[in-house]
Amino acid sequence: MIDHEALLARSTDVLSVVDENGLVRYQSPSVERVLGYDPEALVDTTLFDRVHPDDQDAVRDAFENDGPLGTPSNPIEHRFRHAGGSWIWLETSRSTEYDPKVGGYVTNSRDITRRKRTERERERLLDRMADAFVGIDDDWRITYLNAEAERLLGVSSSALVGGDVRTLDNDIPLFHDRCREAMETQDPVTFEIHLDDRDATFEARVFPSPTGLSVYLRDVTEARRIKRELKRTVGALQELYETAAATDLSLAEKQRRLLETGRTHLDLPYGFITRMTDDEQVIVDAVGDHELLQPGSTCPIEQSYCRKTVEAESLLAVQNALTSGWENDDAYDVFELGSYIGARIEVDGDLYGTFCFAATVPRARAFTDSERRFVELSARWLAYEFEERRYQNRLERQNERLDNFASILSHDLRNPLNVAQGRLSIAAERYDDESIAAAASALDRSFDIIDDVLAFSRAGADVLDSEQVALPTVAKRAWDIVDPDAATLAVAPDVGTVTADATRLQQLLENLLRNSVEHGSTDDRRAERAGDTADTLTISLGRLDDDEGFYLADDGPGIDPERRDRIFELGHTDANAGSGLGLAIVREIADAHGWTVTAAESDSGGARFDIRTNADVTPESPVPQ
């Protein structure tokens, strides 16, 4: 025979019979193991007396009212005092109907203290989460909100827990079609919800389980704003780069495009560039319809916003002029600008003016770091463009003066010299006088100097006709023009080709060859080194060892090491007959090509000139000598 009392004593649940007033009619033996009470001690006592005060109303309602609360389908959770004085969490359910045979409701109570402790730990962890957390069961009821969820949604947990998530107001974005998708597929989903009335964006990550959904919410409003701003900034900087790199645009077109880009990026209607003097502001260029901010408009310096940019020596940003101390400023009275941002433009280290944007109304938000950076970069780029324009203007004026000078040499000076030369020729036919020959020689030297000066004035002009040029071919043409009697030219078989203006390259080689011939063909030291048998000078043309240029070397006396850096200077010469322009012209032609030329000592102790083109010299079949 089964001992039912023994079974009840070993049960993990506590069985009781309780009437509608909470009076205990029967208590199973397991109460002693679960709650520490002698079963008989509880009979005829009131159940409610041992229920926690905060839970008594719910427990009373479950027994006094014949409703669903407390039934097996809707058990109640409450705290019950243990015989030792502590509180034990119980989950209690009663029979659906009062049973007169046993004198009350049959109840079943289970110890859920460990489960409640685990739930509290979980809630503490959830409350410490940076993300908002919302628990939803499989009937779409909200079961839990952590503190961050309450803050994010602007509602208390008690107002939502137990409610159906599908019936919430539209301003509480917890339900979404993607939630239904997650519940049906049991696959996680992520989506964003934008609330227009709050101008807020939430990212929702939903993780489903058979018992419901775990929803994690994160406010990504600022992150999305930064992303949009970054995208706008990248776009603006790309436009800035494209404007700067546009070779087909004039400076005026570039600065106008830059102003348009800036006012779009900053969402400000007026953009303008100023020229600042000690007492006046002049609008150089502008976009927008502000009648006082138009090209050519001027105002006293004390009435300008830009004066404070100049005074601060840094970018000035004003989100709201009235709250930033401008309400009594003359500039505000005149221009009525509610917001402003401007940066200095400095050209060659001196103040030029400012690069600015403004609106008549205050700005809704402060200027961001990226917006400030855009204005600063644009102002620096404009400064560079203005410096380049100033430099180009200066070069054009210098070139114009050089052209005028060359014209004077070619015509105004050469013409009277031609007359003098003609008269000397007549005099030489009539008289046999050494002084006439000396005068004729001096005139010839004057013509040589004029030719050298003209060549120098044109040597540094831009190279426009570069092509692949065979060095042996150009060297031969140059050699034929120099036409020395006591010298030979040896061209290395692999000297190859170089990208250059053929005419100027020939002039460079002519001057180097002539320099070697004039300084080396009559040198006694070279003859001594060759054993008195060498009465001619040898000049060699070859490739540099690294193939990045070519050299010209001779076996003449060489160049004093202390003079090597000065021989390319204008007017430097060690000969009475020299103009001091030959090697200066060589350097100018090299510079015009982007090359470098240096002087050194050749293997035979003579002079060597290395012309480094910074590009490979291509080998080519030699031209016959």
Coordinates of N, CA and C in Angstrom, one line a residue, residues 186-372:
Q186 N 12.8 33.0 -36.0 CA 13.8 32.7 -35.0 C 15.2 33.1 -35.4
D187 N 15.3 34.1 -36.3 CA 16.5 34.6 -36.7 C 16.6 36.1 -36.2
P188 N 17.8 36.5 -35.7 CA 18.0 37.9 -35.2 C 17.8 38.9 -36.4
V189 N 17.3 40.0 -36.0 CA 17.2 41.1 -37.0 C 17.7 42.4 -36.4
T190 N 18.1 43.3 -37.3 CA 18.5 44.7 -36.8 C 17.8 45.7 -37.8
F191 N 17.3 46.8 -37.2 CA 16.7 47.8 -38.0 C 16.8 49.1 -37.2
E192 N 16.5 50.2 -37.9 CA 16.5 51.5 -37.3 C 15.1 52.2 -37.4
I193 N 14.8 52.9 -36.4 CA 13.6 53.6 -36.3 C 13.9 55.1 -36.1
H194 N 13.3 56.0 -37.0 CA 13.5 57.4 -36.8 C 12.2 58.1 -36.3
L195 N 12.3 58.8 -35.2 CA 11.2 59.5 -34.7 C 11.2 61.0 -35.0
D196 N 10.4 61.4 -35.9 CA 10.4 62.8 -36.4 C 10.2 63.8 -35.3
D197 N 9.2 63.5 -34.4 CA 8.9 64.4 -33.4 C 10.0 64.7 -32.4
R198 N 10.9 63.7 -32.2 CA 12.0 63.9 -31.3 C 13.3 64.1 -32.1
D199 N 13.3 64.0 -33.4 CA 14.5 64.1 -34.3 C 15.5 63.1 -33.7
A200 N 15.0 61.9 -33.4 CA 15.9 60.9 -32.8 C 15.9 59.6 -33.7
T201 N 17.0 58.9 -33.7 CA 17.1 57.6 -34.4 C 17.5 56.5 -33.5
F202 N 16.8 55.4 -33.4 CA 17.2 54.3 -32.6 C 17.6 53.1 -33.5
E203 N 18.6 52.4 -33.0 CA 18.9 51.1 -33.6 C 18.4 50.0 -32.7
A204 N 17.6 49.1 -33.3 CA 17.0 48.0 -32.6 C 17.7 46.7 -33.0
R205 N 18.2 45.9 -32.1 CA 18.7 44.6 -32.4 C 17.8 43.6 -31.6
V206 N 17.2 42.7 -32.4 CA 16.2 41.8 -31.8 C 16.7 40.3 -31.9
F207 N 16.8 39.7 -30.7 CA 17.2 38.3 -30.7 C 16.0 37.4 -30.2
P208 N 15.6 36.5 -31.0 CA 14.4 35.7 -30.7 C 14.7 34.5 -29.9
S209 N 13.8 33.9 -29.2 CA 13.9 32.6 -28.6 C 12.4 32.0 -28.6
P210 N 12.3 30.7 -28.3 CA 10.9 30.2 -28.3 C 10.0 30.9 -27.3
T211 N 10.5 31.5 -26.3 CA 9.7 32.1 -25.2 C 9.5 33.6 -25.5
G212 N 10.1 34.2 -26.5 CA 9.9 35.6 -26.7 C 11.0 36.3 -27.4
L213 N 11.1 37.6 -27.2 CA 12.2 38.4 -27.9 C 13.0 39.2 -26.8
S214 N 14.3 39.3 -27.1 CA 15.1 40.2 -26.3 C 15.5 41.4 -27.3
V215 N 15.0 42.6 -26.9 CA 15.2 43.7 -27.8 C 16.2 44.7 -27.1
Y216 N 17.3 45.0 -27.9 CA 18.3 45.9 -27.4 C 18.2 47.2 -28.3
L217 N 18.0 48.3 -27.6 CA 17.8 49.6 -28.2 C 19.0 50.5 -28.0
R218 N 19.5 51.2 -29.0 CA 20.6 52.1 -28.8 C 20.3 53.4 -29.6
D219 N 20.5 54.5 -28.9 CA 20.2 55.8 -29.5 C 21.4 56.1 -30.4
V220 N 21.2 56.1 -31.7 CA 22.3 56.4 -32.7 C 22.1 57.7 -33.3
T221 N 21.3 58.6 -32.7 CA 21.0 59.9 -33.3 C 22.3 60.7 -33.6
E222 N 23.2 60.8 -32.6 CA 24.4 61.5 -32.8 C 25.4 60.8 -33.7
A223 N 25.4 59.5 -33.6 CA 26.3 58.8 -34.6 C 25.9 58.9 -36.0
R224 N 24.5 58.9 -36.2 CA 24.1 59.1 -37.6 C 24.3 60.5 -38.1
R225 N 24.2 61.5 -37.1 CA 24.4 62.9 -37.5 C 25.9 63.1 -37.9
I226 N 26.8 62.5 -37.1 CA 28.2 62.6 -37.4 C 28.5 61.9 -38.8
K227 N 27.9 60.8 -39.0 CA 28.1 60.1 -40.3 C 27.6 60.9 -41.4
R228 N 26.4 61.6 -41.3 CA 26.0 62.5 -42.4 C 26.9 63.6 -42.5
E229 N 27.3 64.2 -41.4 CA 28.2 65.3 -41.5 C 29.6 64.9 -42.1
L230 N 30.1 63.8 -41.8 CA 31.3 63.3 -42.4 C 31.1 63.1 -43.9
K231 N 30.0 62.6 -44.3 CA 29.7 62.4 -45.7 C 29.7 63.7 -46.4
R232 N 29.0 64.7 -45.8 CA 29.0 66.1 -46.3 C 30.4 66.7 -46.4
T233 N 31.2 66.5 -45.3 CA 32.5 67.0 -45.3 C 33.4 66.4 -46.3
V234 N 33.3 65.1 -46.5 CA 34.1 64.4 -47.5 C 33.7 65.0 -48.9
G235 N 32.4 65.1 -49.1 CA 32.0 65.7 -50.4 C 32.5 67.1 -50.6
A236 N 32.5 67.9 -49.5 CA 33.0 69.3 -49.7 C 34.5 69.3 -49.9
L237 N 35.2 68.5 -49.2 CA 36.6 68.4 -49.4 C 37.0 67.9 -50.8
Q238 N 36.2 67.0 -51.3 CA 36.4 66.5 -52.7 C 36.2 67.6 -53.7
E239 N 35.1 68.4 -53.5 CA 34.9 69.5 -54.3 C 36.0 70.6 -54.2
L240 N 36.5 70.8 -53.0 CA 37.7 71.7 -52.8 C 38.9 71.2 -53.6
Y241 N 39.1 69.9 -53.5 CA 40.3 69.3 -54.3 C 40.1 69.5 -55.8
E242 N 38.9 69.1 -56.2 CA 38.6 69.2 -57.7 C 38.7 70.7 -58.2
T243 N 38.3 71.6 -57.3 CA 38.4 73.0 -57.7 C 39.9 73.4 -57.8
A244 N 40.6 73.0 -56.8 CA 42.1 73.4 -56.8 C 42.8 72.8 -57.9
A245 N 42.4 71.6 -58.3 CA 43.2 70.9 -59.4 C 42.7 71.2 -60.8
A246 N 41.6 72.0 -60.9 CA 41.0 72.3 -62.2 C 41.9 73.3 -63.0
T247 N 42.7 72.8 -63.9 CA 43.6 73.7 -64.7 C 42.9 74.6 -65.7
D248 N 41.6 74.2 -66.0 CA 40.9 75.0 -67.0 C 40.1 76.1 -66.4
L249 N 40.2 76.3 -65.1 CA 39.4 77.4 -64.5 C 40.3 78.6 -64.1
S250 N 39.8 79.8 -64.2 CA 40.6 80.9 -63.8 C 40.5 81.1 -62.3
L251 N 41.3 81.9 -61.7 CA 41.3 82.1 -60.2 C 39.9 82.6 -59.8
A252 N 39.3 83.5 -60.6 CA 38.0 84.1 -60.3 C 36.9 83.0 -60.3
E253 N 37.0 82.1 -61.3 CA 36.1 81.0 -61.3 C 36.3 80.0 -60.2
K254 N 37.5 79.8 -59.8 CA 37.8 78.9 -58.7 C 37.3 79.4 -57.4
Q255 N 37.5 80.7 -57.1 CA 37.1 81.2 -55.8 C 35.5 81.3 -55.7
R256 N 34.9 81.6 -56.9 CA 33.4 81.6 -56.9 C 32.9 80.2 -56.6
R257 N 33.5 79.2 -57.2 CA 33.0 77.8 -57.0 C 33.3 77.4 -55.5
L258 N 34.4 77.9 -55.0 CA 34.7 77.6 -53.6 C 33.6 78.2 -52.6
L259 N 33.2 79.4 -52.9 CA 32.2 80.1 -52.1 C 30.9 79.3 -52.2
E260 N 30.5 78.8 -53.4 CA 29.3 78.1 -53.6 C 29.3 76.7 -52.8
T261 N 30.5 76.1 -52.9 CA 30.7 74.8 -52.1 C 30.5 75.1 -50.6
G262 N 31.1 76.1 -50.1 CA 31.1 76.4 -48.7 C 29.7 76.7 -48.2
R263 N 29.0 77.6 -48.9 CA 27.7 77.9 -48.4 C 26.7 76.7 -48.4
T264 N 26.9 75.8 -49.4 CA 26.1 74.6 -49.4 C 26.5 73.7 -48.2
H265 N 27.8 73.5 -48.0 CA 28.2 72.6 -46.9 C 27.9 73.2 -45.6
L266 N 28.0 74.5 -45.4 CA 27.7 75.1 -44.1 C 26.2 75.4 -43.9
D267 N 25.4 75.3 -44.9 CA 24.0 75.7 -44.9 C 23.8 77.2 -44.5
L268 N 24.7 78.0 -45.0 CA 24.6 79.5 -44.8 C 24.5 80.2 -46.1
P269 N 23.6 81.2 -46.3 CA 23.2 81.7 -47.6 C 24.3 82.7 -48.2
Y270 N 25.2 83.2 -47.3 CA 26.1 84.2 -47.8 C 27.5 83.8 -47.7
G271 N 28.3 83.9 -48.7 CA 29.7 83.6 -48.7 C 30.5 84.8 -49.3
F272 N 31.6 85.2 -48.8 CA 32.3 86.3 -49.3 C 33.8 86.3 -49.0
I273 N 34.6 86.9 -49.8 CA 36.0 87.1 -49.6 C 36.3 88.5 -49.5
T274 N 37.1 88.9 -48.5 CA 37.3 90.3 -48.3 C 38.8 90.7 -48.5
R275 N 39.1 91.9 -48.7 CA 40.4 92.5 -48.7 C 40.4 93.5 -47.6
M276 N 41.3 93.3 -46.6 CA 41.3 94.2 -45.4 C 42.5 95.1 -45.4
T277 N 42.2 96.4 -45.2 CA 43.2 97.4 -45.0 C 43.1 97.9 -43.6
D278 N 44.0 98.9 -43.2 CA 43.9 99.4 -41.9 C 42.6 100.0 -41.5
D279 N 41.9 100.6 -42.5 CA 40.7 101.3 -42.2 C 39.5 100.9 -43.0
E280 N 39.6 99.9 -43.9 CA 38.5 99.6 -44.7 C 38.4 98.1 -45.1
Q281 N 37.1 97.6 -45.2 CA 36.9 96.3 -45.7 C 36.3 96.4 -47.1
V282 N 36.9 95.6 -48.0 CA 36.4 95.6 -49.4 C 36.0 94.2 -49.8
I283 N 34.8 94.0 -50.3 CA 34.3 92.7 -50.7 C 34.9 92.4 -52.1
V284 N 35.8 91.4 -52.1 CA 36.4 91.0 -53.4 C 35.5 90.1 -54.3
D285 N 34.8 89.2 -53.6 CA 33.9 88.3 -54.4 C 32.9 87.8 -53.4
A286 N 31.7 87.5 -53.8 CA 30.6 87.1 -52.9 C 29.6 86.3 -53.7
V287 N 28.8 85.5 -52.9 CA 27.6 84.8 -53.4 C 26.5 85.0 -52.4
G288 N 25.3 85.0 -52.8 CA 24.2 85.3 -52.0 C 23.6 86.7 -52.3
D289 N 22.4 87.0 -51.8 CA 21.7 88.2 -52.1 C 21.7 89.3 -51.1
H290 N 22.6 89.2 -50.1 CA 22.7 90.3 -49.1 C 23.2 91.5 -49.8
E291 N 22.5 92.6 -49.7 CA 22.8 93.8 -50.5 C 24.1 94.5 -50.1
L292 N 24.5 94.3 -48.9 CA 25.8 94.9 -48.4 C 27.0 94.0 -48.6
L293 N 26.7 92.8 -49.0 CA 27.8 91.8 -49.2 C 27.9 91.4 -50.7
Q294 N 28.2 92.4 -51.5 CA 28.4 92.2 -52.9 C 29.7 92.6 -53.4
P295 N 30.3 92.0 -54.5 CA 31.6 92.4 -54.9 C 31.7 93.9 -55.1
G296 N 32.8 94.5 -54.6 CA 33.0 95.9 -54.7 C 32.5 96.7 -53.5
S297 N 31.6 96.1 -52.7 CA 31.1 96.8 -51.5 C 32.2 97.1 -50.5
T298 N 32.1 98.2 -49.8 CA 33.1 98.6 -48.8 C 32.4 99.0 -47.5
C299 N 33.1 99.0 -46.4 CA 32.6 99.6 -45.2 C 33.8 99.9 -44.3
P300 N 33.7 100.8 -43.4 CA 34.8 101.1 -42.4 C 35.1 99.8 -41.6
I301 N 36.3 99.7 -41.3 CA 36.8 98.5 -40.6 C 36.1 98.2 -39.3
E302 N 35.7 99.3 -38.6 CA 35.0 99.1 -37.3 C 33.6 98.6 -37.5
Q303 N 33.0 98.6 -38.7 CA 31.7 98.1 -38.9 C 31.7 96.7 -39.5
S304 N 32.8 96.0 -39.5 CA 32.9 94.7 -40.2 C 33.0 93.6 -39.1
Y305 N 32.3 92.5 -39.4 CA 32.5 91.3 -38.6 C 33.9 90.8 -38.7
C306 N 34.5 90.9 -39.9 CA 35.8 90.3 -40.1 C 36.9 90.9 -39.3
R307 N 36.7 92.1 -38.7 CA 37.8 92.7 -37.9 C 38.1 91.8 -36.7
K308 N 37.1 91.2 -36.2 CA 37.4 90.3 -35.0 C 38.1 89.0 -35.4
T309 N 37.8 88.6 -36.7 CA 38.6 87.5 -37.2 C 40.1 87.9 -37.3
V310 N 40.3 89.1 -37.8 CA 41.7 89.6 -37.9 C 42.3 89.8 -36.5
E311 N 41.6 90.3 -35.6 CA 42.1 90.6 -34.3 C 42.4 89.3 -33.6
A312 N 41.6 88.3 -33.7 CA 41.8 87.0 -33.1 C 42.9 86.2 -33.7
E313 N 43.3 86.5 -34.9 CA 44.4 85.8 -35.6 C 44.1 84.3 -35.7
S314 N 42.8 84.0 -35.8 CA 42.4 82.6 -35.9 C 41.0 82.6 -36.4
L315 N 40.4 81.4 -36.7 CA 39.1 81.3 -37.1 C 38.1 81.8 -36.1
L316 N 37.1 82.6 -36.6 CA 36.0 83.1 -35.7 C 34.7 82.4 -36.1
A317 N 34.0 81.8 -35.1 CA 32.7 81.2 -35.4 C 31.7 81.7 -34.4
V318 N 30.6 82.3 -34.9 CA 29.5 82.8 -34.1 C 28.2 82.1 -34.4
Q319 N 27.7 81.3 -33.5 CA 26.5 80.6 -33.7 C 25.3 81.5 -33.6
N320 N 25.3 82.4 -32.6 CA 24.2 83.3 -32.3 C 24.8 84.6 -31.9
A321 N 24.7 85.6 -32.8 CA 25.4 86.9 -32.6 C 24.8 87.6 -31.3
L322 N 23.5 87.5 -31.1 CA 22.9 88.2 -30.0 C 23.3 87.6 -28.6
T323 N 23.5 86.3 -28.6 CA 23.9 85.7 -27.3 C 25.4 85.7 -27.2
S324 N 26.1 86.2 -28.2 CA 27.6 86.2 -28.2 C 28.2 87.6 -28.0
G325 N 27.3 88.6 -27.6 CA 27.8 89.9 -27.3 C 27.9 90.8 -28.5
W326 N 27.1 90.6 -29.6 CA 27.2 91.4 -30.7 C 26.0 92.4 -30.8
E327 N 25.1 92.3 -29.9 CA 23.8 93.1 -30.0 C 24.1 94.6 -30.1
N328 N 25.2 95.1 -29.4 CA 25.5 96.5 -29.4 C 26.7 96.9 -30.3
D329 N 27.1 95.9 -31.2 CA 28.2 96.1 -32.0 C 27.8 96.8 -33.3
D330 N 28.6 97.8 -33.8 CA 28.3 98.5 -35.1 C 28.1 97.5 -36.2
A331 N 28.9 96.4 -36.3 CA 28.8 95.5 -37.4 C 27.4 94.8 -37.4
Y332 N 26.8 94.5 -36.2 CA 25.5 93.9 -36.2 C 24.5 94.9 -36.6
D333 N 24.6 96.2 -36.2 CA 23.6 97.2 -36.6 C 23.6 97.4 -38.1
V334 N 24.8 97.2 -38.8 CA 24.9 97.5 -40.2 C 24.4 96.3 -41.0
F335 N 25.0 95.1 -40.7 CA 24.8 93.9 -41.5 C 23.7 93.0 -41.0
E336 N 23.4 93.1 -39.7 CA 22.4 92.2 -39.1 C 22.6 90.7 -39.3
L337 N 23.8 90.3 -39.2 CA 24.1 88.9 -39.3 C 24.0 88.1 -38.0
G338 N 23.1 87.1 -38.0 CA 22.9 86.4 -36.8 C 23.9 85.3 -36.5
S339 N 24.5 84.8 -37.6 CA 25.6 83.8 -37.5 C 26.7 84.1 -38.5
Y340 N 27.9 83.6 -38.2 CA 29.1 84.0 -39.0 C 30.2 83.0 -38.7
I341 N 31.0 82.7 -39.7 CA 32.2 82.0 -39.6 C 33.2 82.5 -40.6
G342 N 34.4 82.8 -40.2 CA 35.4 83.4 -41.1 C 36.8 83.0 -40.6
A343 N 37.7 83.0 -41.6 CA 39.2 82.7 -41.3 C 40.0 83.7 -42.1
R344 N 41.2 84.0 -41.5 CA 42.2 84.9 -42.1 C 42.8 84.3 -43.4
I345 N 43.1 85.2 -44.3 CA 43.8 84.9 -45.5 C 45.2 85.6 -45.5
E346 N 46.3 84.9 -45.4 CA 47.6 85.6 -45.3 C 48.3 85.2 -46.6
V347 N 48.9 86.2 -47.2 CA 49.6 86.1 -48.5 C 51.1 86.5 -48.2
D348 N 52.0 85.6 -48.4 CA 53.4 85.8 -48.2 C 53.7 86.4 -46.8
G349 N 52.9 85.8 -45.8 CA 53.1 86.2 -44.4 C 52.4 87.5 -44.0
D350 N 51.7 88.2 -44.9 CA 51.0 89.4 -44.6 C 49.5 89.2 -44.7
L351 N 48.7 89.9 -43.9 CA 47.3 89.8 -43.9 C 46.8 90.3 -45.3
Y352 N 46.0 89.5 -45.9 CA 45.3 89.9 -47.2 C 43.8 90.3 -46.9
G353 N 43.1 89.3 -46.2 CA 41.7 89.6 -45.9 C 41.1 88.4 -45.2
T354 N 39.9 88.1 -45.5 CA 39.2 86.9 -44.8 C 38.3 86.2 -45.8
F355 N 38.0 84.9 -45.4 CA 37.2 84.0 -46.2 C 36.0 83.7 -45.3
C356 N 34.8 84.1 -45.6 CA 33.7 84.1 -44.6 C 32.3 83.5 -45.2
F357 N 31.5 83.1 -44.2 CA 30.1 82.7 -44.6 C 29.2 83.2 -43.4
A358 N 28.0 83.5 -43.8 CA 27.1 84.1 -42.7 C 25.6 83.9 -43.1
A359 N 24.8 84.2 -42.1 CA 23.3 84.2 -42.3 C 22.7 85.3 -41.4
T360 N 21.5 85.8 -41.7 CA 20.9 86.8 -40.9 C 20.3 86.3 -39.7
V361 N 20.1 84.9 -39.6 CA 19.5 84.3 -38.5 C 20.5 83.5 -37.7
P362 N 20.3 83.3 -36.4 CA 21.2 82.4 -35.6 C 21.2 81.0 -36.2
R363 N 22.3 80.3 -36.0 CA 22.4 78.9 -36.4 C 21.8 78.0 -35.4
A364 N 21.1 76.9 -35.8 CA 20.5 76.0 -34.9 C 21.5 75.2 -34.1
R365 N 22.6 75.0 -34.6 CA 23.6 74.2 -33.9 C 25.0 74.9 -34.0
A366 N 25.9 74.5 -33.1 CA 27.3 75.1 -33.2 C 28.0 74.6 -34.4
F367 N 29.0 75.3 -34.9 CA 29.8 74.9 -36.0 C 30.7 73.7 -35.5
T368 N 30.7 72.6 -36.3 CA 31.4 71.4 -35.9 C 32.9 71.6 -36.2
D369 N 33.7 70.7 -35.7 CA 35.2 70.7 -36.0 C 35.4 70.6 -37.5
S370 N 34.7 69.7 -38.1 CA 34.9 69.5 -39.6 C 34.5 70.7 -40.4
E371 N 33.5 71.4 -40.0 CA 33.1 72.6 -40.7 C 34.1 73.7 -40.5
R372 N 34.6 73.8 -39.3 CA 35.7 74.8 -39.0 C 36.9 74.5 -39.9

